[in-house]
Amino acid sequence: MPYVCLLLSGAALLVNGLAALELLPRRDAAVLSVSVGAIQLALAVGYLSSQDGGTPVLLSAAGMTLFGLTYIYSGMDVLLGLGSKGVGWFCGMVALVGPLLAAAWLQDDPLLAVLWLCWSVLWGLFFASMAMGVEGLNPFIGWALVLTSQVTATVPAFLGLAGLWPHSPAVAAASAVILTGLFLAAGILARRPQTRCLQPKDEYGPAETEHGAGLQGP
């Protein structure tokens, strides 16, 4: 179930990254976020009820729940035009929890620890944009989501589903280097002129003007 949640996150992160870059409507991304978040919460409950409740199970369920709540909250925020402050502060809280989860996984699953550090950076960026109003970060956030979504979610999900999840510290170190490079690439791309989705502004409703990046979280 955790791998299925990770696969869904790969799709949600990619679509929300494109929405942050204004390459597709934010309300479209919000609908996907709510759908993915609801499925992830349901899978988290099912996963807990079907396992023995050991520490790895609780850590996995905690991660699934944090992702699910982020998607649902941010998606509803866009659809209902709530304003981005609450979502931003929630992302800030999760950004602080992420390194703790990374530390908890470091010994048994160093690759997952690296992934949690990456997701924590993304949540921290959402906090800066939504809660602190640093809207200049929005293009960087959009590219960071697009570039890291497949490396941190889709590809690891397929490896896990195929029973090929790597536990080698060398793989984790290589992943950290790759992700650092992707964040640098996102910074370079964010400086380029941005191509925007040719849609009427009022299509998105009031939430379009109230949200910084209009992001739906990691």
Coordinates of C-alpha atoms in Angstrom, one line a residue, residues 23-209:
L23 CA 0.7 25.3 -17.8
L24 CA -2.7 23.9 -16.9
P25 CA -5.7 25.1 -14.7
R26 CA -5.1 25.0 -11.0
R27 CA -8.6 23.7 -10.4
D28 CA -7.9 20.7 -12.5
A29 CA -4.9 19.9 -10.3
A30 CA -7.0 20.6 -7.1
V31 CA -9.5 17.9 -8.2
L32 CA -6.7 15.4 -8.7
S33 CA -5.2 16.4 -5.3
V34 CA -8.4 15.8 -3.4
S35 CA -8.9 12.5 -5.2
V36 CA -5.4 11.3 -4.5
G37 CA -5.5 12.5 -0.9
A38 CA -8.7 10.6 -0.2
I39 CA -7.4 7.4 -1.6
Q40 CA -4.1 7.7 0.3
L41 CA -6.0 8.3 3.6
A42 CA -8.1 5.2 2.9
L43 CA -5.0 3.2 2.1
A44 CA -3.3 4.4 5.3
V45 CA -6.3 3.2 7.4
G46 CA -6.4 -0.2 5.6
Y47 CA -2.6 -0.6 5.9
L48 CA -2.7 0.0 9.7
S49 CA -5.6 -2.4 10.2
S50 CA -3.9 -5.2 8.2
Q51 CA -0.5 -5.0 9.8
D52 CA 0.9 -5.8 13.2
G53 CA 1.4 -2.2 14.2
G54 CA 5.2 -2.3 14.5
T55 CA 7.4 0.8 14.2
P56 CA 8.0 0.5 10.4
V57 CA 4.2 0.2 9.9
L58 CA 3.5 3.2 12.0
L59 CA 6.1 5.3 10.2
S60 CA 4.8 4.3 6.8
A61 CA 1.2 5.0 7.8
A62 CA 2.3 8.4 9.2
G63 CA 3.9 9.3 5.9
M64 CA 0.8 8.2 3.9
T65 CA -1.4 10.2 6.2
L66 CA 0.7 13.4 5.9
F67 CA 0.7 13.2 2.1
G68 CA -3.0 12.5 2.0
L69 CA -3.9 15.4 4.3
T70 CA -1.7 17.7 2.4
Y71 CA -3.4 16.9 -0.9
I72 CA -6.9 17.1 0.4
Y73 CA -6.3 20.4 2.4
S74 CA -4.6 22.1 -0.4
G75 CA -7.0 20.9 -3.1
M76 CA -10.0 22.0 -1.1
D77 CA -8.2 25.3 -0.4
V78 CA -8.1 26.0 -4.2
L79 CA -11.6 24.8 -4.9
L80 CA -13.2 26.7 -2.1
G81 CA -11.0 29.8 -2.3
L82 CA -10.0 29.6 1.4
G83 CA -6.7 31.5 0.9
S84 CA -3.3 29.9 1.2
K85 CA -2.2 30.8 4.8
G86 CA -3.6 27.7 6.5
V87 CA -2.2 25.3 4.0
G88 CA 1.1 27.1 4.2
W89 CA 1.4 26.7 7.9
F90 CA 0.4 23.1 7.7
C91 CA 3.2 22.5 5.1
G92 CA 5.6 24.3 7.5
M93 CA 4.7 21.8 10.2
V94 CA 5.2 18.8 7.9
A95 CA 8.5 20.3 6.7
L96 CA 9.7 20.0 10.3
V97 CA 8.3 16.5 10.8
G98 CA 10.0 15.3 7.6
P99 CA 13.6 15.3 8.9
L100 CA 12.4 13.4 11.9
L101 CA 11.0 10.7 9.7
A102 CA 14.2 10.7 7.6
A103 CA 16.2 10.1 10.8
A104 CA 13.9 7.3 11.8
W105 CA 14.3 5.5 8.5
L106 CA 18.1 6.3 8.1
Q107 CA 19.4 3.0 9.4
D108 CA 16.9 0.6 7.9
D109 CA 16.1 2.4 4.7
P110 CA 18.6 5.1 3.7
L111 CA 17.0 5.8 0.3
L112 CA 13.6 6.5 2.0
A113 CA 15.5 8.8 4.4
V114 CA 16.9 10.8 1.4
L115 CA 13.4 11.0 -0.2
W116 CA 11.9 12.4 3.1
L117 CA 14.6 15.1 3.2
C118 CA 13.7 16.1 -0.4
W119 CA 10.0 16.1 0.4
S120 CA 10.7 18.2 3.5
V121 CA 12.4 20.8 1.3
L122 CA 9.4 20.9 -1.0
W123 CA 7.0 21.4 2.0
G124 CA 9.3 24.1 3.3
L125 CA 9.1 25.9 0.0
F126 CA 5.3 25.7 0.1
F127 CA 5.4 27.2 3.6
A128 CA 7.6 30.1 2.3
S129 CA 5.3 30.8 -0.6
M130 CA 1.9 30.3 0.9
A131 CA 2.3 31.3 4.6
M132 CA 5.1 33.8 4.2
G133 CA 4.0 35.2 0.9
V134 CA 7.4 34.8 -0.9
E135 CA 5.7 34.5 -4.3
G136 CA 9.0 34.9 -6.1
L137 CA 9.7 31.3 -5.3
N138 CA 6.7 30.1 -7.3
P139 CA 8.5 29.3 -10.6
F140 CA 11.2 27.5 -8.8
I141 CA 8.6 25.5 -6.8
G142 CA 6.8 24.5 -10.0
W143 CA 10.0 23.3 -11.7
A144 CA 11.2 21.5 -8.6
L145 CA 7.9 19.6 -8.4
V146 CA 8.0 18.7 -12.1
L147 CA 11.6 17.5 -12.0
T148 CA 11.6 15.7 -8.6
S149 CA 8.2 14.1 -8.8
Q150 CA 9.2 11.2 -10.9
V151 CA 12.5 10.6 -9.2
T152 CA 11.2 10.7 -5.6
A153 CA 7.8 9.1 -6.2
T154 CA 7.0 7.3 -9.5
V155 CA 10.3 5.5 -10.0
P156 CA 10.7 4.4 -6.4
A157 CA 7.1 3.2 -6.4
F158 CA 7.7 1.0 -9.4
L159 CA 10.8 -0.4 -7.8
G160 CA 8.9 -1.2 -4.6
L161 CA 6.0 -2.8 -6.4
A162 CA 8.4 -5.0 -8.4
G163 CA 10.2 -6.0 -5.2
L164 CA 13.4 -4.2 -6.2
W165 CA 13.5 -1.4 -3.6
P166 CA 17.2 -0.7 -3.0
H167 CA 18.5 -0.5 0.6
S168 CA 22.1 0.2 -0.3
P169 CA 23.6 3.4 1.2
A170 CA 25.4 3.9 -2.1
V171 CA 22.1 4.2 -3.9
A172 CA 20.8 6.6 -1.3
A173 CA 24.0 8.8 -1.7
A174 CA 23.6 8.7 -5.5
S175 CA 20.0 9.7 -5.2
A176 CA 20.9 12.6 -2.9
V177 CA 23.4 13.9 -5.6
I178 CA 20.8 13.5 -8.4
L179 CA 18.1 15.4 -6.4
T180 CA 20.5 18.2 -5.6
G181 CA 21.2 18.5 -9.3
L182 CA 17.5 18.6 -10.0
F183 CA 17.0 21.4 -7.6
L184 CA 19.8 23.3 -9.2
A185 CA 18.2 22.7 -12.6
A186 CA 14.9 23.9 -11.3
G187 CA 16.6 27.1 -10.2
I188 CA 18.0 27.6 -13.7
L189 CA 14.7 26.9 -15.4
A190 CA 12.9 29.2 -13.0
R191 CA 14.9 32.1 -14.4
R192 CA 13.7 31.6 -17.9
P193 CA 10.7 33.3 -19.4
Q194 CA 7.6 31.4 -18.3
T195 CA 5.0 30.0 -20.8
R196 CA 1.6 30.4 -19.3
C197 CA -1.6 28.5 -19.9
L198 CA -3.9 30.5 -22.2
Q199 CA -7.0 30.3 -20.1
P200 CA -9.3 33.1 -18.9
K201 CA -8.4 34.1 -15.3
D202 CA -12.0 33.9 -14.1
E203 CA -12.0 30.2 -15.0
Y204 CA -10.2 29.4 -11.7
G205 CA -12.6 31.3 -9.5
P206 CA -11.5 33.5 -6.5
A207 CA -8.8 31.0 -5.5
E208 CA -6.7 31.9 -8.5
T209 CA -5.8 35.3 -7.1

